[in-house]
Structures are given as C-alpha cells and as structure tokens.
C-alpha cells in the first residue's frame, strides 16, 4: 500500500531519527513531499509511505508512541486546466505554495507534490477549477 500522511510533531521529538527507524525497523519506503521543521515551534512533514499494510500500521504505532500526530491524506486535489483563468486568487491561501505564480509567464502553476490537501483553494477559486477527489 502507498499512502500520503501528515506528521505533526512537538519540539522535543525533532532530534529523534524517526525516518531512519521507519526504513530500517518497519521496512517502509518513504518520500518526503514537504517539511516545515522549526526547532522553536511544532513542525510538520508530509510523507508518502509505501510498504506492506502490517508494516505500515506498525510504523504508525511507532510514530504515535513518540507523540507524533499522524493524519492520512485521503483526498487528492486536482486542477481543471481548462477552467483555470490564472487569476492568482488561490495563491494567497496556499500556505505550502503548491499554487504559485510564475512571474515570467504570469501563469499560476500547480505543484501537486507540495499540496497538503487543505482545500482552501477549492473554496476561493471563482471558476471552480480546483476539485477534491476522495480515495
Ligand atoms: S483561483 Fe482558480 S482560476 Fe484563479 S488561478 Fe487559482 S485555480 Fe486558477
Ligand atoms: S489544497 Fe491547500 S495546499 Fe493544496 S493547492 Fe489547494 S490551497 Fe494549496
């Protein structure tokens, strides 16, 4: 199975070799899609994790035991390229800058990999170009 999850962790868990443990002890393959790590504040990381279901569940248990919140990203955000008029409204609500303006072309680009599926862009888009799909 392959899933995207958001990890939210407190300041004091940051120095633990979390990712190393997930790979070595639980045989999980991961890809960090987005990380916002700060030594002074709570941090977040969006990861795509792949592995056998049993290993995946054990990995999540391990994270829980460290007091790390895990939240699966069950939905996917998609942009209808035919509808988007590149007005730029969505870029102001997209915290991870998955939607951002290319100043050369003045087009709004969508980097799917950075999207954390917060759905804020879906609400603000005047032409309903941003859509949510559930797994
Ligand atoms: S708000 Fe909608 S139309 Fe405007 S740039 Fe974003 S996706 Fe495109
Ligand atoms: S769902 Fe959230 S993170 Fe993803 S593109 Fe829209 S505003 Fe950005």
Coordinates of N, CA, C and O and ligand atoms in Angstrom, one line a residue:
X1 N 0.8 -1.2 0.0 CA 0.0 0.0 0.0 C 0.9 1.3 0.0 O 2.0 1.2 0.4
X2 N 0.3 2.3 -0.5 CA 1.0 3.6 -0.6 C 0.1 4.7 -0.1 O -1.1 4.7 -0.5
X3 N 0.5 5.5 0.9 CA -0.4 6.5 1.4 C 0.4 7.8 1.7 O 1.6 7.7 2.0
X4 N -0.3 8.9 1.6 CA 0.3 10.1 2.0 C -0.2 10.5 3.4 O -1.4 10.4 3.6
X5 N 0.7 10.8 4.3 CA 0.3 11.2 5.6 C 1.0 12.5 6.0 O 2.0 12.9 5.6
X6 N 0.3 13.3 6.9 CA 0.9 14.5 7.5 C 1.3 14.1 8.9 O 0.5 13.5 9.7
X7 N 2.5 14.3 9.2 CA 3.0 14.1 10.6 C 3.1 15.5 11.2 O 3.7 16.4 10.6
X8 N 2.6 15.6 12.5 CA 2.8 16.8 13.2 C 3.5 16.5 14.5 O 3.1 15.6 15.2
X9 N 4.6 17.1 14.7 CA 5.4 16.8 15.9 C 5.8 18.0 16.7 O 5.9 19.1 16.3
X10 N 5.9 17.7 18.0 CA 6.3 18.7 19.0 C 7.8 18.9 19.0 O 8.5 18.1 18.5
X11 N 8.1 20.0 19.5 CA 9.5 20.5 19.5 C 10.5 19.4 20.0 O 11.5 19.1 19.4
X12 N 10.1 18.7 21.1 CA 11.1 17.8 21.7 C 11.3 16.4 20.9 O 12.1 15.6 21.3
X13 N 10.5 16.2 19.9 CA 10.7 14.9 19.2 C 11.6 15.1 17.9 O 11.9 14.1 17.3
X14 N 11.9 16.3 17.7 CA 12.6 16.6 16.4 C 13.9 15.9 16.2 O 14.3 15.6 15.1
X15 N 14.7 15.7 17.3 CA 16.0 15.1 17.1 C 16.0 13.6 17.1 O 17.1 13.0 16.9
X16 N 14.9 13.0 17.2 CA 14.8 11.5 17.1 C 15.0 11.1 15.6 O 14.4 11.7 14.7
X17 N 15.7 10.0 15.4 CA 15.9 9.5 14.0 C 14.7 8.8 13.5 O 14.7 7.6 13.1
X18 N 13.6 9.5 13.4 CA 12.3 8.9 13.0 C 12.3 8.2 11.7 O 11.9 7.1 11.5
X19 N 12.8 8.9 10.7 CA 12.7 8.4 9.3 C 13.6 7.2 9.2 O 13.2 6.2 8.6
X20 N 14.8 7.3 9.8 CA 15.7 6.1 9.7 C 15.1 4.9 10.3 O 15.2 3.8 9.8
X21 N 14.3 5.1 11.4 CA 13.7 3.9 12.1 C 12.6 3.4 11.2 O 12.4 2.1 11.1
X22 N 11.8 4.2 10.5 CA 10.7 3.7 9.7 C 11.3 2.8 8.6 O 10.7 1.8 8.2
X23 N 12.4 3.2 8.0 CA 13.0 2.4 6.9 C 13.6 1.1 7.5 O 13.3 0.1 7.0
X24 N 14.4 1.3 8.5 CA 15.2 0.1 9.0 C 14.3 -0.9 9.7 O 14.4 -2.1 9.5
X25 N 13.5 -0.4 10.7 CA 12.7 -1.4 11.5 C 11.4 -1.8 10.9 O 10.9 -2.8 11.3
X26 N 10.8 -1.0 10.1 CA 9.5 -1.3 9.6 C 9.5 -1.6 8.0 O 8.4 -1.7 7.5
X27 N 10.6 -1.5 7.4 CA 10.7 -1.9 6.0 C 9.8 -1.0 5.1 O 9.2 -1.5 4.2
X28 N 9.7 0.3 5.5 CA 8.9 1.2 4.7 C 9.7 2.1 3.8 O 10.8 2.5 4.2
X29 N 9.2 2.3 2.6 CA 9.8 3.2 1.7 C 9.1 4.5 1.8 O 7.9 4.6 1.8
X30 N 9.8 5.6 1.9 CA 9.1 6.9 2.1 C 9.7 7.9 1.1 O 10.8 7.8 0.6
X31 N 8.9 8.9 1.0 CA 9.3 10.1 0.2 C 8.8 11.3 0.9 O 7.6 11.4 1.1
X32 N 9.7 12.2 1.3 CA 9.2 13.4 2.0 C 8.8 14.4 0.9 O 9.6 14.8 0.1
X33 N 7.5 14.8 1.0 CA 7.0 15.7 0.0 C 7.1 17.1 0.4 O 7.1 18.0 -0.4
X34 N 7.0 17.3 1.7 CA 7.0 18.7 2.3 C 7.4 18.6 3.7 O 6.9 17.8 4.5
X35 N 8.3 19.5 4.1 CA 8.6 19.5 5.6 C 8.7 21.0 6.0 O 9.3 21.8 5.3
X36 N 8.2 21.2 7.2 CA 8.3 22.5 7.7 C 8.8 22.3 9.2 O 8.0 22.1 10.1
X37 N 10.1 22.4 9.3 CA 10.7 22.0 10.6 C 11.3 23.2 11.3 O 12.1 23.9 10.6
X38 N 10.9 23.4 12.5 CA 11.5 24.5 13.2 C 11.9 24.1 14.6 O 11.1 23.4 15.3
X39 N 13.1 24.4 15.1 CA 13.5 24.0 16.4 C 12.7 24.6 17.5 O 12.6 24.1 18.6
X40 N 12.1 25.8 17.2 CA 11.4 26.5 18.3 C 9.9 26.3 18.3 O 9.2 26.6 19.2
X41 N 9.3 25.8 17.2 CA 7.9 25.6 17.1 C 7.6 24.1 16.8 O 8.4 23.4 16.5
X42 N 6.3 23.8 16.8 CA 5.9 22.5 16.3 C 6.1 22.4 14.8 O 6.0 23.4 14.1
X43 N 6.4 21.2 14.4 CA 6.8 21.0 13.0 C 5.8 20.1 12.3 O 5.1 19.3 12.9
X44 N 5.8 20.1 11.0 CA 5.0 19.2 10.2 C 5.8 18.6 9.0 O 6.8 19.3 8.5
X45 N 5.4 17.5 8.6 CA 6.1 16.8 7.4 C 5.0 16.1 6.7 O 4.1 15.4 7.3
X46 N 5.0 16.2 5.4 CA 4.1 15.4 4.5 C 4.9 14.3 3.9 O 5.9 14.6 3.2
X47 N 4.5 13.1 4.1 CA 5.3 11.9 3.6 C 4.5 11.0 2.8 O 3.3 10.8 3.1
X48 N 5.0 10.4 1.7 CA 4.4 9.4 1.0 C 5.1 8.1 1.5 O 6.3 8.0 1.4
X49 N 4.3 7.2 2.1 CA 4.9 6.0 2.7 C 4.4 4.7 1.9 O 3.2 4.6 1.7
X50 N 5.3 3.8 1.6 CA 4.9 2.6 0.9 C 5.4 1.4 1.6 O 6.6 1.4 2.0
X51 N 4.6 0.4 1.7 CA 5.0 -0.8 2.3 C 3.9 -1.8 2.5 O 2.7 -1.4 2.2
X52 N 4.1 -2.9 3.1 CA 3.0 -3.9 3.4 C 2.1 -3.2 4.5 O 2.6 -2.5 5.3
X53 N 0.9 -3.6 4.4 CA -0.1 -3.0 5.3 C 0.3 -3.1 6.8 O 0.2 -2.2 7.6
X54 N 0.7 -4.4 7.1 CA 1.1 -4.7 8.5 C 2.3 -3.7 9.0 O 2.3 -3.2 10.1
X55 N 3.3 -3.6 8.1 CA 4.4 -2.7 8.4 C 4.0 -1.3 8.6 O 4.5 -0.6 9.4
X56 N 3.1 -0.9 7.7 CA 2.6 0.5 7.7 C 1.9 0.8 9.0 O 2.2 1.8 9.7
X57 N 1.1 -0.2 9.5 CA 0.3 0.0 10.7 C 1.3 0.1 11.9 O 1.2 0.9 12.8
X58 N 2.3 -0.8 11.9 CA 3.4 -0.8 12.9 C 4.1 0.5 12.9 O 4.5 1.1 14.0
X59 N 4.4 1.0 11.8 CA 5.1 2.3 11.6 C 4.3 3.4 12.3 O 4.8 4.3 13.0
X60 N 3.0 3.4 12.0 CA 2.1 4.4 12.6 C 2.1 4.3 14.1 O 2.1 5.4 14.8
X61 N 2.0 3.1 14.6 CA 2.0 2.9 16.0 C 3.3 3.5 16.7 O 3.3 4.1 17.7
X62 N 4.4 3.2 16.0 CA 5.7 3.7 16.5 C 5.7 5.3 16.5 O 6.1 5.9 17.5
X63 N 5.1 5.9 15.5 CA 5.0 7.4 15.5 C 4.1 7.9 16.6 O 4.5 8.8 17.3
X64 N 3.0 7.2 16.8 CA 2.1 7.5 17.9 C 2.8 7.4 19.3 O 2.6 8.3 20.2
X65 N 3.6 6.4 19.4 CA 4.3 6.2 20.7 C 5.3 7.3 21.0 O 5.7 7.6 22.1
X66 N 5.7 8.1 19.9 CA 6.6 9.2 20.1 C 5.8 10.5 20.3 O 6.3 11.6 20.3
X67 N 4.5 10.4 20.4 CA 3.6 11.5 20.5 C 3.5 12.3 19.2 O 3.3 13.6 19.3
X68 N 3.7 11.7 18.1 CA 3.6 12.4 16.8 C 2.2 12.1 16.2 O 1.8 11.0 16.2
X69 N 1.5 13.2 15.9 CA 0.2 13.1 15.3 C 0.3 12.7 13.9 O 1.1 13.3 13.1
X70 N -0.4 11.7 13.4 CA -0.4 11.3 12.0 C -1.8 11.5 11.5 O -2.8 11.1 12.2
X71 N -1.9 12.0 10.3 CA -3.2 12.2 9.7 C -3.1 11.8 8.2 O -2.3 12.3 7.5
X72 N -3.9 10.8 7.8 CA -3.8 10.4 6.4 C -4.4 11.4 5.5 O -5.3 12.1 5.9
X73 N -3.8 11.6 4.4 CA -4.4 12.5 3.4 C -5.2 11.6 2.5 O -4.7 10.8 1.7
X74 N -6.5 11.6 2.7 CA -7.4 10.7 2.0 C -7.9 11.3 0.6 O -8.4 10.6 -0.2
X75 N -7.7 12.6 0.5 CA -8.2 13.1 -0.8 C -7.1 13.7 -1.6 O -6.0 14.1 -1.1
X76 N -7.4 13.8 -2.8 CA -6.5 14.4 -3.8 C -7.1 15.7 -4.3 O -8.3 15.8 -4.5
X77 N -6.2 16.7 -4.5 CA -6.7 17.9 -5.1 C -6.2 17.9 -6.6 O -5.1 17.6 -6.9
X78 N -7.1 18.3 -7.4 CA -6.8 18.3 -8.8 C -7.2 19.7 -9.4 O -8.2 20.3 -9.0
X79 N -6.5 20.1 -10.4 CA -6.9 21.4 -11.1 C -7.4 21.1 -12.5 O -6.7 20.4 -13.3
X80 N -8.6 21.6 -12.8 CA -9.1 21.5 -14.2 C -8.4 22.6 -15.0 O -8.7 23.8 -14.9
X81 N -7.5 22.2 -15.8 CA -6.6 23.2 -16.6 C -7.5 24.0 -17.6 O -7.1 25.1 -17.9
X82 N -8.6 23.4 -18.0 CA -9.4 24.1 -19.0 C -10.2 25.2 -18.3 O -10.5 26.2 -18.9
X83 N -10.5 25.0 -17.0 CA -11.3 26.1 -16.3 C -10.4 27.2 -15.8 O -10.9 28.3 -15.6
X84 N -9.2 26.9 -15.3 CA -8.4 27.9 -14.6 C -8.1 29.1 -15.5 O -7.7 29.0 -16.7
X85 N -8.4 30.3 -15.0 CA -8.1 31.5 -15.8 C -6.9 32.3 -15.2 O -6.7 33.4 -15.6
X86 N -6.1 31.6 -14.3 CA -4.9 32.2 -13.8 C -5.1 33.5 -13.1 O -4.2 34.4 -13.3
X87 N -6.2 33.7 -12.4 CA -6.4 34.9 -11.7 C -5.5 35.1 -10.5 O -5.3 36.2 -10.1
X88 N -5.0 34.0 -10.0 CA -4.0 34.2 -8.9 C -4.6 34.2 -7.5 O -3.9 34.2 -6.5
X89 N -5.9 34.2 -7.4 CA -6.6 34.2 -6.1 C -6.1 33.1 -5.1 O -5.9 33.3 -4.0
X90 N -6.0 31.9 -5.7 CA -5.7 30.7 -4.9 C -4.3 30.8 -4.3 O -4.0 30.2 -3.3
X91 N -3.4 31.5 -4.9 CA -2.0 31.6 -4.4 C -1.9 32.2 -3.1 O -1.0 31.9 -2.3
X92 N -2.9 33.1 -2.7 CA -2.8 33.8 -1.5 C -3.3 32.9 -0.3 O -3.0 33.2 0.8
X93 N -4.0 31.8 -0.6 CA -4.4 30.9 0.5 C -3.6 29.7 0.6 O -3.7 28.9 1.6
X94 N -2.7 29.4 -0.3 CA -2.0 28.1 -0.4 C -0.7 28.3 0.4 O 0.3 28.7 -0.1
X95 N -0.7 27.9 1.7 CA 0.4 28.0 2.6 C 1.7 27.3 2.1 O 2.8 27.8 2.1
X96 N 1.6 26.0 1.6 CA 2.8 25.4 1.1 C 3.3 25.8 -0.3 O 4.2 25.2 -0.8
X97 N 2.6 26.8 -0.8 CA 2.9 27.3 -2.2 C 2.9 26.3 -3.3 O 3.7 26.3 -4.2
X98 N 1.9 25.3 -3.1 CA 1.7 24.4 -4.2 C 1.2 25.1 -5.4 O 1.4 24.8 -6.6
X99 N 0.4 26.1 -5.1 CA -0.1 27.0 -6.2 C 0.7 28.3 -6.1 O 0.7 29.0 -5.1
X100 N 1.4 28.6 -7.2 CA 2.2 29.8 -7.2 C 2.3 30.5 -8.5 O 2.1 29.8 -9.6
X101 N 2.6 31.7 -8.5 CA 2.6 32.5 -9.8 C 4.0 32.4 -10.4 O 5.0 32.6 -9.8
X102 N 4.0 32.0 -11.7 CA 5.3 32.1 -12.5 C 5.3 33.5 -13.1 O 4.5 33.9 -13.9
X103 N 6.3 34.3 -12.5 CA 6.3 35.7 -12.9 C 6.7 36.0 -14.4 O 6.3 37.0 -14.9
X104 N 7.3 35.0 -15.0 CA 7.7 35.2 -16.4 C 6.5 35.0 -17.3 O 6.3 35.8 -18.2
X105 N 5.7 34.0 -17.0 CA 4.6 33.7 -17.9 C 3.3 34.3 -17.4 O 2.3 34.4 -18.1
X106 N 3.3 34.7 -16.1 CA 2.1 35.2 -15.3 C 1.0 34.1 -15.3 O -0.1 34.5 -15.3
X107 N 1.5 32.9 -15.3 CA 0.5 31.8 -15.1 C 0.6 31.2 -13.7 O 1.7 31.3 -13.1
X108 N -0.5 30.7 -13.2 CA -0.4 30.1 -11.9 C -0.1 28.6 -12.1 O -0.8 27.9 -12.8
X109 N 1.0 28.2 -11.4 CA 1.4 26.8 -11.6 C 0.9 26.0 -10.4 O 0.8 26.5 -9.3
X110 N 0.6 24.7 -10.6 CA 0.2 23.9 -9.5 C 1.2 22.7 -9.3 O 1.3 21.9 -10.2
X111 N 1.9 22.7 -8.2 CA 2.9 21.7 -7.9 C 2.2 20.7 -7.0 O 2.1 20.9 -5.8
X112 N 1.6 19.7 -7.6 CA 0.8 18.7 -6.9 C 1.6 18.1 -5.7 O 1.0 17.9 -4.6
X113 N 2.9 17.9 -5.8 CA 3.7 17.3 -4.8 C 3.7 18.1 -3.5 O 3.9 17.5 -2.4
X114 N 3.6 19.4 -3.6 CA 3.6 20.2 -2.4 C 2.2 20.4 -1.7 O 2.1 21.0 -0.6
X115 N 1.2 19.9 -2.4 CA -0.2 20.1 -1.9 C -0.4 19.3 -0.7 O -0.1 18.1 -0.7
X116 N -1.0 19.9 0.4 CA -1.3 19.1 1.6 C -2.8 18.9 1.7 O -3.4 18.6 2.8
X117 N -3.5 19.2 0.6 CA -5.0 18.9 0.6 C -5.8 19.7 1.6 O -6.7 19.1 2.2
X118 N -5.4 20.9 1.9 CA -6.2 21.7 2.9 C -7.5 22.2 2.4 O -8.4 22.6 3.1
X119 N -7.7 22.2 1.0 CA -8.9 22.5 0.3 C -9.2 24.0 0.3 O -10.3 24.4 -0.1
X120 N -8.3 24.9 0.8 CA -8.6 26.3 0.8 C -8.8 26.9 -0.6 O -9.7 27.7 -0.8
X121 N -8.0 26.4 -1.5 CA -8.1 26.8 -2.9 C -9.4 26.5 -3.5 O -10.0 27.2 -4.4
X122 N -10.0 25.3 -3.1 CA -11.3 24.9 -3.7 C -12.3 25.9 -3.3 O -13.2 26.2 -4.1
X123 N -12.2 26.5 -2.1 CA -13.3 27.4 -1.7 C -13.1 28.8 -2.3 O -14.1 29.5 -2.6
X124 N -11.9 29.2 -2.6 CA -11.8 30.6 -3.2 C -11.8 30.7 -4.7 O -12.0 31.7 -5.2
X125 N -11.6 29.6 -5.4 CA -11.5 29.7 -6.8 C -12.8 30.1 -7.4 O -13.8 29.4 -7.3
X126 N -12.9 31.2 -8.1 CA -14.2 31.7 -8.6 C -14.7 30.9 -9.8 O -16.0 31.0 -10.0
X127 N -13.9 30.1 -10.5 CA -14.4 29.4 -11.6 C -14.5 27.9 -11.3 O -14.7 27.0 -12.2
X128 N -14.3 27.5 -10.0 CA -14.3 26.1 -9.6 C -13.4 25.2 -10.4 O -13.8 24.1 -10.8
X129 N -12.2 25.7 -10.5 CA -11.2 24.9 -11.3 C -10.5 23.8 -10.4 O -10.0 22.8 -10.8
X130 N -10.5 24.1 -9.0 CA -9.9 23.2 -8.1 C -10.9 22.2 -7.6 O -12.0 22.6 -7.1
X131 N -10.6 20.9 -7.6 CA -11.6 19.9 -7.2 C -10.9 18.9 -6.2 O -9.7 18.8 -6.2
X132 N -11.8 18.3 -5.4 CA -11.4 17.3 -4.5 C -11.8 15.9 -4.9 O -13.0 15.8 -5.3
X133 N -10.9 15.0 -4.9 CA -11.3 13.6 -5.2 C -11.0 12.8 -4.0 O -9.9 13.0 -3.4
X134 N -11.9 11.9 -3.6 CA -11.6 11.0 -2.4 C -11.1 9.7 -2.9 O -11.5 9.2 -4.0
X135 N -10.2 9.1 -2.1 CA -9.7 7.7 -2.4 C -10.8 6.7 -2.4 O -11.7 6.8 -1.5
Ligands
LIG1 S1 -8.3 30.7 -8.2 FE1 -8.9 29.2 -9.7 S2 -8.9 30.3 -11.7 FE2 -7.7 31.5 -10.2 S3 -5.6 30.8 -10.6 FE3 -6.4 29.6 -8.9 S4 -7.2 27.8 -9.9 FE4 -6.9 29.3 -11.5
LIG2 S1 -5.5 22.2 -1.3 FE1 -4.4 23.6 0.0 S2 -2.2 23.0 -0.2 FE2 -3.3 22.1 -1.9 S3 -3.2 23.5 -3.6 FE3 -5.1 24.0 -2.5 S4 -4.5 25.6 -1.0 FE4 -2.6 24.6 -1.7

